[in-house]
XYZ file of C-alpha atoms in Angstrom:
539
model
C -0.009 0.072 -0.160
C 0.853 3.999 -0.702
C 0.288 6.763 2.550
C -1.693 8.591 0.531
C -4.416 6.904 -0.745
C -5.520 8.361 -3.571
C -1.951 7.780 -4.883
C -1.592 4.923 -7.740
C -0.898 0.457 -7.086
C 1.677 1.709 -9.877
C 4.393 4.441 -8.746
C 3.978 7.558 -11.491
C 6.842 9.577 -10.571
C 7.374 13.292 -11.639
C 10.574 13.513 -13.036
C 13.025 16.322 -13.093
C 13.399 18.918 -15.994
C 13.190 18.189 -19.244
C 13.368 13.912 -17.861
C 17.281 13.675 -16.135
C 18.620 11.477 -13.628
C 21.523 12.162 -11.431
C 23.259 8.883 -10.866
C 23.207 9.071 -6.869
C 20.198 9.393 -7.141
C 17.962 8.525 -9.720
C 16.571 5.462 -8.047
C 15.554 7.296 -4.608
C 14.069 9.765 -6.831
C 11.970 7.896 -8.750
C 10.815 5.712 -5.591
C 9.312 9.474 -5.193
C 5.634 9.908 -6.013
C 2.974 12.878 -6.567
C 2.011 12.226 -2.929
C 5.133 12.500 -1.757
C 7.505 9.498 -0.481
C 6.139 5.633 -0.957
C 5.980 2.997 1.068
C 7.360 0.222 -0.279
C 5.379 -3.086 0.703
C 6.306 -7.087 -0.751
C 4.586 -7.887 -4.226
C 1.192 -10.906 -2.516
C 1.241 -14.783 -2.871
C -0.279 -13.946 -5.537
C 2.261 -12.436 -8.167
C 4.589 -14.858 -6.658
C 2.299 -17.324 -8.429
C 2.706 -15.608 -11.151
C 5.818 -15.372 -11.553
C 7.026 -17.948 -10.605
C 4.150 -19.840 -13.254
C 5.793 -17.400 -16.726
C 9.564 -18.450 -14.656
C 9.460 -21.385 -15.593
C 10.373 -20.468 -19.711
C 12.758 -19.137 -17.805
C 14.400 -22.577 -16.754
C 13.465 -24.168 -19.867
C 15.855 -21.560 -21.128
C 18.525 -22.728 -19.095
C 18.587 -26.040 -18.478
C 18.714 -26.120 -22.673
C 21.739 -23.293 -22.578
C 22.794 -25.592 -19.646
C 21.950 -29.133 -21.563
C 24.207 -28.846 -24.316
C 27.483 -28.628 -22.492
C 27.289 -31.528 -20.712
C 26.228 -32.735 -24.348
C 28.357 -32.577 -26.336
C 31.204 -34.055 -24.471
C 28.529 -37.921 -24.078
C 27.980 -38.076 -27.440
C 30.157 -39.966 -28.304
C 29.656 -42.061 -31.832
C 25.873 -42.524 -30.702
C 24.946 -40.076 -33.451
C 25.943 -41.121 -37.251
C 28.028 -43.324 -36.034
C 30.714 -41.691 -35.652
C 32.571 -38.428 -33.167
C 30.879 -34.656 -33.259
C 33.572 -32.417 -34.999
C 34.097 -28.464 -34.551
C 31.298 -28.295 -36.800
C 28.931 -30.580 -35.507
C 28.924 -29.282 -32.385
C 28.648 -25.493 -33.710
C 26.178 -26.182 -35.969
C 23.438 -28.165 -33.102
C 24.644 -25.654 -30.982
C 23.634 -21.822 -33.037
C 21.130 -23.712 -35.623
C 19.322 -23.189 -31.674
C 20.010 -19.266 -31.713
C 19.166 -19.389 -35.122
C 15.406 -20.574 -35.268
C 14.597 -18.620 -32.435
C 15.709 -15.316 -34.278
C 13.299 -16.297 -36.674
C 10.458 -16.493 -35.066
C 10.305 -13.519 -33.245
C 8.251 -11.586 -35.621
C 6.248 -13.909 -35.931
C 5.816 -14.747 -32.008
C 5.934 -10.690 -31.695
C 3.003 -10.098 -33.960
C 1.019 -13.265 -31.715
C 1.310 -11.860 -28.616
C -0.393 -8.925 -29.748
C -2.585 -10.085 -31.462
C -3.743 -13.238 -29.246
C -2.142 -12.042 -25.752
C 1.667 -13.215 -24.113
C -0.237 -15.698 -22.282
C -1.050 -17.338 -25.687
C 2.773 -17.464 -26.950
C 3.592 -19.211 -24.009
C 1.535 -22.175 -23.906
C 2.863 -22.363 -28.004
C 6.288 -22.024 -26.012
C 5.810 -25.047 -24.086
C 4.313 -27.222 -27.044
C 7.145 -26.669 -29.302
C 9.435 -27.324 -26.091
C 8.098 -30.696 -25.524
C 7.959 -31.595 -29.230
C 11.594 -29.953 -29.484
C 13.415 -32.079 -26.071
C 11.084 -35.727 -27.293
C 12.824 -35.772 -30.796
C 16.143 -34.795 -29.596
C 16.501 -37.719 -26.920
C 15.776 -40.071 -30.097
C 17.540 -38.203 -32.488
C 20.106 -41.312 -34.061
C 21.635 -38.187 -36.448
C 23.175 -35.709 -36.470
C 20.638 -33.817 -38.768
C 17.419 -34.773 -36.700
C 18.930 -33.972 -33.220
C 20.213 -30.130 -35.390
C 16.786 -30.342 -35.994
C 14.755 -31.076 -31.985
C 17.485 -27.926 -31.484
C 16.101 -26.145 -34.070
C 12.560 -26.561 -33.133
C 13.400 -25.550 -28.857
C 15.171 -22.635 -30.483
C 11.369 -21.763 -31.808
C 10.006 -22.053 -28.414
C 13.119 -20.104 -26.636
C 12.774 -17.542 -28.879
C 8.862 -17.337 -28.193
C 9.061 -17.362 -24.577
C 12.417 -15.338 -23.962
C 11.063 -12.239 -25.327
C 8.052 -13.235 -24.034
C 7.613 -14.078 -20.344
C 10.012 -11.916 -19.217
C 7.005 -8.954 -21.173
C 4.303 -10.907 -19.061
C 5.866 -10.247 -16.174
C 6.251 -6.791 -16.756
C 3.112 -6.106 -18.037
C 1.350 -7.226 -14.812
C 4.053 -6.220 -11.883
C 4.224 -3.655 -9.912
C 6.774 -0.019 -10.595
C 8.235 -1.008 -7.447
C 8.826 -4.864 -7.503
C 8.855 -5.187 -11.132
C 13.006 -5.093 -11.290
C 13.249 -8.303 -9.024
C 10.343 -9.302 -10.980
C 11.574 -9.628 -14.252
C 15.421 -10.821 -12.642
C 12.893 -13.820 -11.044
C 12.953 -15.352 -14.800
C 16.170 -15.323 -14.722
C 16.884 -17.199 -11.439
C 14.952 -19.755 -13.214
C 17.020 -19.686 -16.159
C 20.078 -19.350 -13.810
C 18.817 -22.115 -11.740
C 18.378 -24.069 -15.225
C 21.396 -23.961 -16.176
C 22.034 -25.655 -12.891
C 19.333 -28.387 -13.139
C 21.238 -29.319 -16.416
C 24.879 -29.976 -15.039
C 23.605 -31.770 -12.054
C 21.382 -34.346 -14.144
C 24.534 -33.801 -17.064
C 26.612 -35.204 -14.223
C 24.349 -38.095 -13.456
C 24.078 -39.410 -16.255
C 27.264 -39.322 -17.533
C 29.278 -40.776 -14.742
C 26.508 -43.067 -12.821
C 24.548 -44.034 -17.318
C 25.244 -45.514 -19.938
C 27.062 -42.087 -22.243
C 27.011 -42.907 -24.906
C 23.904 -44.986 -25.503
C 21.017 -43.932 -23.672
C 22.668 -41.264 -20.803
C 22.391 -38.597 -22.912
C 18.831 -39.244 -24.687
C 17.460 -38.638 -20.606
C 18.979 -35.204 -20.050
C 17.371 -33.390 -23.093
C 14.311 -35.425 -22.897
C 13.972 -34.228 -19.348
C 13.063 -30.403 -21.001
C 9.453 -31.322 -21.989
C 8.744 -32.159 -18.106
C 9.038 -27.872 -16.974
C 6.709 -27.625 -20.507
C 4.152 -30.274 -19.304
C 5.233 -28.491 -15.966
C 3.319 -24.550 -16.181
C 1.156 -25.901 -19.665
C -1.259 -26.776 -16.559
C -0.539 -24.340 -14.039
C -0.445 -20.454 -16.341
C -4.609 -22.026 -17.695
C -5.141 -20.683 -14.427
C -2.998 -18.174 -15.264
C -4.613 -14.388 -16.196
C -3.623 -12.485 -19.143
C -1.167 -9.682 -19.014
C -3.795 -6.135 -18.012
C -2.329 -3.476 -20.517
C -3.252 -6.507 -23.614
C -6.324 -6.241 -22.009
C -6.833 -2.480 -22.361
C -5.590 -1.901 -25.755
C -8.120 -4.820 -27.227
C -11.477 -2.459 -25.651
C -11.431 -5.083 -21.943
C -11.426 -3.116 -19.076
C -12.874 -5.023 -16.723
C -10.730 -8.130 -17.412
C -8.024 -5.279 -16.801
C -9.649 -4.658 -13.969
C -9.998 -7.751 -12.186
C -5.935 -8.324 -12.485
C -4.924 -5.804 -11.401
C -7.138 -5.692 -8.416
C -6.062 -9.843 -7.396
C -2.364 -8.453 -8.386
C -3.247 -5.230 -4.850
C -4.975 -7.738 -3.285
C -4.630 -11.131 -3.970
C -8.267 -13.165 -3.385
C -8.475 -10.798 -0.589
C -11.786 -8.157 -0.974
C -10.439 -5.046 -1.550
C -10.360 -1.755 1.389
C -11.812 1.972 -0.518
C -7.957 2.539 -0.831
C -7.173 0.013 -2.573
C -9.790 -0.285 -5.263
C -8.894 3.651 -5.438
C -5.447 2.254 -6.615
C -6.427 -0.860 -8.832
C -9.074 2.992 -10.241
C -5.489 4.950 -11.152
C -3.781 1.850 -12.430
C -6.554 1.304 -15.387
C -7.208 5.023 -15.729
C -3.872 5.614 -16.174
C -3.112 2.528 -18.763
C -6.007 3.309 -20.528
C -4.866 7.295 -20.607
C -1.595 5.814 -23.068
C -3.665 3.323 -24.817
C -6.169 5.915 -26.019
C -2.644 8.738 -25.903
C -1.625 6.340 -28.455
C -3.569 5.713 -30.642
C -5.086 8.904 -31.115
C -0.860 9.697 -32.995
C -1.397 6.986 -34.463
C -4.214 8.473 -36.288
C -2.297 12.131 -37.011
C 0.369 9.877 -37.673
C -1.882 8.391 -41.078
C -0.607 4.329 -40.000
C -3.703 3.676 -40.117
C -6.801 2.542 -37.470
C -5.325 2.011 -34.258
C -3.327 -0.939 -33.017
C -6.381 -2.905 -31.478
C -6.174 -6.063 -33.763
C -8.545 -7.965 -30.948
C -10.932 -7.287 -35.166
C -8.754 -6.330 -37.223
C -5.233 -7.779 -39.443
C -2.190 -8.548 -37.514
C 0.176 -8.610 -39.976
C -1.874 -4.761 -40.670
C -1.369 -4.019 -36.584
C 2.282 -4.834 -37.005
C 3.843 -3.085 -39.297
C 2.262 0.465 -38.187
C 3.601 -1.069 -35.007
C 7.338 -1.356 -36.666
C 6.231 1.837 -38.602
C 5.865 3.630 -35.251
C 9.297 1.565 -33.665
C 11.093 3.896 -36.269
C 9.636 7.248 -36.586
C 9.005 7.974 -33.216
C 12.458 9.599 -32.132
C 11.744 8.141 -28.250
C 11.600 4.825 -29.651
C 13.660 4.741 -31.731
C 15.672 5.594 -29.257
C 14.858 3.219 -26.420
C 15.335 -0.059 -30.249
C 18.917 1.515 -29.541
C 19.719 1.372 -26.086
C 17.484 -2.583 -26.018
C 19.338 -3.805 -29.005
C 22.775 -3.102 -27.159
C 22.015 -3.969 -24.324
C 20.224 -7.405 -25.657
C 23.420 -7.718 -28.437
C 25.838 -6.363 -24.994
C 24.287 -10.055 -23.500
C 26.136 -12.865 -26.165
C 28.491 -11.185 -27.862
C 30.291 -10.653 -24.580
C 31.046 -14.645 -24.818
C 28.698 -15.146 -21.507
C 27.001 -17.775 -23.646
C 30.100 -19.731 -25.796
C 31.378 -20.052 -21.902
C 27.226 -22.223 -21.103
C 27.425 -24.022 -24.314
C 30.886 -25.714 -23.994
C 32.027 -25.172 -20.964
C 33.038 -29.246 -20.637
C 34.812 -28.672 -24.144
C 37.242 -26.126 -22.203
C 37.441 -27.831 -18.787
C 38.035 -30.707 -20.589
C 40.806 -28.753 -22.983
C 42.407 -27.384 -19.610
C 42.330 -31.068 -18.518
C 39.887 -31.339 -16.102
C 38.927 -34.653 -15.372
C 35.555 -33.667 -14.278
C 34.500 -31.709 -17.585
C 31.160 -31.421 -16.565
C 31.423 -31.289 -12.651
C 33.796 -27.813 -13.461
C 31.126 -26.664 -15.404
C 27.976 -26.807 -12.281
C 30.977 -24.538 -10.284
C 30.179 -22.107 -12.810
C 26.096 -22.489 -13.093
C 25.875 -22.235 -8.966
C 28.001 -19.167 -9.028
C 26.637 -18.016 -12.600
C 22.671 -19.009 -9.552
C 24.030 -17.471 -6.673
C 24.983 -13.703 -8.074
C 21.884 -14.122 -9.687
C 20.186 -14.069 -6.120
C 22.200 -11.149 -5.218
C 20.459 -9.336 -8.211
C 17.709 -9.860 -7.616
C 18.339 -7.853 -4.005
C 20.511 -4.920 -5.470
C 18.613 -4.583 -8.401
C 15.137 -2.093 -7.532
C 17.649 -0.837 -5.332
C 20.393 0.337 -6.823
C 18.793 0.396 -10.665
C 19.674 -0.974 -13.933
C 22.752 1.676 -15.056
C 25.124 1.503 -11.720
C 24.172 -2.409 -11.649
C 25.817 -2.632 -15.072
C 29.301 0.658 -14.654
C 29.709 -1.578 -11.311
C 28.983 -5.213 -12.724
C 31.396 -4.529 -15.962
C 34.914 -4.343 -14.397
C 34.649 -8.052 -12.824
C 33.655 -8.923 -16.415
C 37.036 -7.268 -18.335
C 39.336 -7.656 -15.209
C 38.056 -11.882 -15.888
C 38.267 -12.678 -19.372
C 41.633 -10.923 -19.489
C 43.039 -13.344 -16.357
C 41.322 -16.246 -18.787
C 43.586 -15.022 -21.361
C 46.151 -15.062 -18.863
C 45.458 -18.729 -17.915
C 45.042 -20.372 -21.040
C 49.103 -18.707 -21.819
C 50.711 -21.827 -19.480
C 48.118 -24.601 -21.285
C 49.802 -26.231 -23.940
C 46.962 -27.092 -27.135
C 47.789 -29.937 -29.651
C 47.571 -29.473 -33.471
C 44.472 -31.232 -33.295
C 40.897 -29.695 -32.950
C 39.514 -28.370 -30.444
C 36.578 -30.710 -30.648
C 38.094 -33.767 -28.934
C 41.402 -32.218 -26.578
C 43.482 -33.509 -24.721
C 46.249 -30.514 -23.249
C 49.894 -30.884 -21.668
C 49.316 -28.013 -19.832
C 50.011 -27.510 -16.299
C 47.245 -27.219 -13.242
C 48.488 -23.607 -11.985
C 47.028 -22.453 -15.352
C 44.295 -24.451 -15.245
C 43.064 -22.750 -11.771
C 43.511 -19.525 -12.912
C 40.763 -20.023 -16.016
C 38.463 -21.434 -13.542
C 39.144 -18.622 -11.117
C 38.952 -16.518 -13.760
C 35.972 -17.566 -14.846
C 33.812 -17.573 -12.254
C 35.453 -14.073 -11.501
C 33.785 -12.789 -15.029
C 30.499 -15.354 -14.405
C 30.050 -13.421 -11.135
C 29.908 -10.008 -12.590
C 28.016 -11.283 -15.366
C 24.947 -12.778 -13.534
C 24.144 -9.590 -11.483
C 24.457 -7.223 -13.529
C 24.002 -8.020 -17.537
C 22.789 -11.448 -17.303
C 19.296 -9.460 -16.642
C 18.778 -6.620 -16.752
C 19.489 -6.383 -20.225
C 15.618 -8.528 -19.720
C 13.882 -4.598 -18.774
C 13.612 -4.082 -21.832
C 9.938 -3.497 -21.617
C 10.285 -0.990 -18.675
C 11.978 1.069 -22.225
C 9.240 1.180 -25.202
C 5.766 3.035 -24.978
C 3.258 0.332 -24.660
C 1.705 0.285 -28.837
C 5.363 -0.702 -29.222
C 6.133 -2.720 -26.723
C 5.769 -5.659 -28.041
C 6.771 -5.657 -31.686
C 10.084 -2.790 -30.510
C 10.855 -6.463 -26.639
C 11.179 -9.115 -30.295
C 13.229 -6.530 -31.997
C 16.220 -6.481 -29.618
C 15.017 -10.004 -28.233
C 16.178 -10.807 -31.438
C 19.128 -8.818 -31.510
C 19.957 -10.978 -28.434
C 19.501 -14.420 -30.883
C 21.522 -12.838 -33.960
C 24.423 -12.260 -31.006
C 24.200 -15.428 -30.171
C 24.246 -17.694 -33.294
C 27.016 -15.686 -34.471
C 28.584 -16.294 -31.148
C 27.054 -20.036 -30.711
C 28.744 -20.781 -34.037
C 32.351 -18.820 -34.065
C 33.383 -19.798 -30.813
C 35.910 -22.895 -31.395
C 37.116 -22.044 -34.902
C 37.766 -18.289 -32.969
C 40.018 -20.513 -30.719
C 41.364 -22.576 -33.447
C 41.926 -19.784 -35.525
C 42.811 -16.824 -32.683
C 44.103 -18.839 -30.284
C 41.465 -19.251 -26.586
C 44.037 -16.024 -25.204
C 43.476 -13.878 -28.044
C 39.450 -15.183 -27.708
C 39.601 -14.158 -24.816
C 40.539 -10.518 -24.922
C 38.227 -10.356 -27.380
C 35.298 -10.584 -25.914
C 36.899 -7.576 -22.967
C 37.086 -5.183 -25.634
C 34.200 -6.008 -26.683
C 32.488 -5.547 -22.709
C 34.493 -2.504 -22.489
C 32.875 -0.930 -26.136
C 30.004 -1.500 -24.463
C 30.377 -0.067 -21.011
C 31.222 3.392 -22.637
C 27.731 3.291 -24.850
C 25.935 2.382 -20.944
C 27.773 5.834 -19.829
C 26.373 7.095 -22.201
C 22.650 6.382 -24.081
C 21.163 4.365 -20.827
C 19.078 6.015 -18.795
C 17.322 4.733 -14.805
C 14.223 3.639 -14.883
C 13.870 1.544 -11.613
C 10.545 2.269 -10.061
C 9.470 3.923 -12.344
C 5.794 2.439 -13.711
C 6.279 1.353 -17.437
C 4.245 4.622 -18.756
C 6.613 6.902 -16.717
C 10.119 4.811 -18.291
C 9.234 5.846 -21.816
C 8.572 9.208 -21.317
C 12.212 9.777 -19.745
C 14.124 8.777 -23.438
C 12.200 12.147 -24.551
C 15.710 14.105 -23.052
C 17.881 15.986 -25.443
C 20.204 13.240 -23.340
C 18.300 10.087 -22.715
C 17.646 10.828 -19.978
C 20.882 10.939 -18.292
C 22.827 13.872 -17.330
C-alpha cells in the first residue's frame, strides 16, 4: 500500500527537469510519487505465483543452455556412428539461436494479436516436441531438427515471458520480479549440469544417458501448461483489446490477491487502470495523426497490418527509436561478451585445460551464476539498472583478461579443439577456473538480467514489437557467437579469443555510460517518457 490513498499502486513519479536523472539519486527519485514518499510493501502471494508460473519458461531456457554442454561431451559416436566434429558441435548449438531469431517477428505479432499468455503456451508445446525429438535422434541431422524446434520455443518464450511479468508487476518490484525469470534461467543451468553429471557418471553415456538429459526438458513444459491455464492475461493487453473490466479484475488481484478490496486499494486499482487507458488512447490518437491507420487494437483487425503499423511507429517516433537503440545495445552486448559460449562449451573448455570431471567443474560455474543472480535479485530495484551495469562490467573485463592470461600456460596440441588433449599444468587450469568464476559473477549481477528489463523502455503501442526486435538482436548475436566460438579458439587461440570479448565489454561500458537512463521504480508509462530528453534521460 501507499501512504497516500489516492496514489496509484504502480508508482507514477514526476521526472526532473527535462527528464534528467543523477546517477547518485535516480533510484531514490524514482521511488517518490506525486503524493510524496512511497511506502513500499512486498509483492503479494498472487504476483509471486504469476512470476513462478511464467518463470518456468526461464527454467526451460536455462536447462537447454546448460544441458547441451554436457550432451556434447557425452554423445560420442551415437549420432551418425562417428565422433562429432567442431562443425557438428557448432551447428547443433547455434541452430537453436538461429531459429529463436527467425521466430521472433511471428511471436511478437502473435503476442499482440492473441495475448502474451498464449505465446507462452505455444512455446511449451514446442519445448515438448523438440525435447522428445532430440531424445529419439539417431543422426546429427535429426538432432539439429530437434534443437531447432526447441530454438523456436526459446525464441518465443525469451521475449514474451519478461514482457508478461513486467506488464503484471507493481512498478516498485518490477525489477525484482523480472529478475526472477533470470533466477529460473540460472537454476535451469544448475539442474542441467547436475543431470548431465549424474547420467554421465552413472548412466550409459553414449547410448541412453545423454538422451535422458535432453528428453527431461519436456517435463517443466508440461508443468507450465497446467499452471498457466489458471493464470490471467496481461492487463495492459486486455485494455488494448477493449476488455477493461477483465483488466480491472487482474489489477485488483495483483493489488490484493484473493482478499476483498478496501476503499483505498480500490482507488489505487482505478488509478492504475485509468493510467493504462489514457496511454492507450493517446497512442491510438498519435497513430491516427501520424497517418498509420486505424490504431493498434487488433482484436477485430488484421494482425499483420497492426504489426506493420507498430513497426512504423517504432522507427518513426524519436523516443521509440532511442528505446530500440538502447534495448538492442544491451541485448547484443549480453551475447557478444561471450557468456553463452562458456555455457554451451564449458565442458569442452574444461576438458581442454585438463579437468578430469569437466561437467562437474561446469557445475561450479553454473552455481556461481545462480548465486550471484540471487544477489542481483536483492540489488536490482535498490541500486538501479544503470548503476549495477556500470559496477559489474569491470569485473567481467578483469575475468576475461585473467582467463586470457591463464590460457597462456596451457599447451594445446595441433588437434581440433572439439576433441582436445592438453599438456598444460594445473596452475593455468586453476587460473582459468577462477577467472571464469569472476567473469560469471559480474555477468550474473548486471548484464545477465538488466537487458531483460527492455519492456520498461518502450511505450505500450510498440512494446511487443520493440521487445521482439531487441530479443532478435540477442539471438542474432547468440547465433554468431555460438557458431564462431570454437573456430575462433582454433584460429586466434583461446587467449586472444577472450581478449576480444574483453574489448567488446569495454566498448559496451562506454555506450551504456553515455545513453542508458535509470528506470528503477518508474511505472512503465513514465519510464518510456525519459527518452524524450535531449540527453536520453541521462545527466
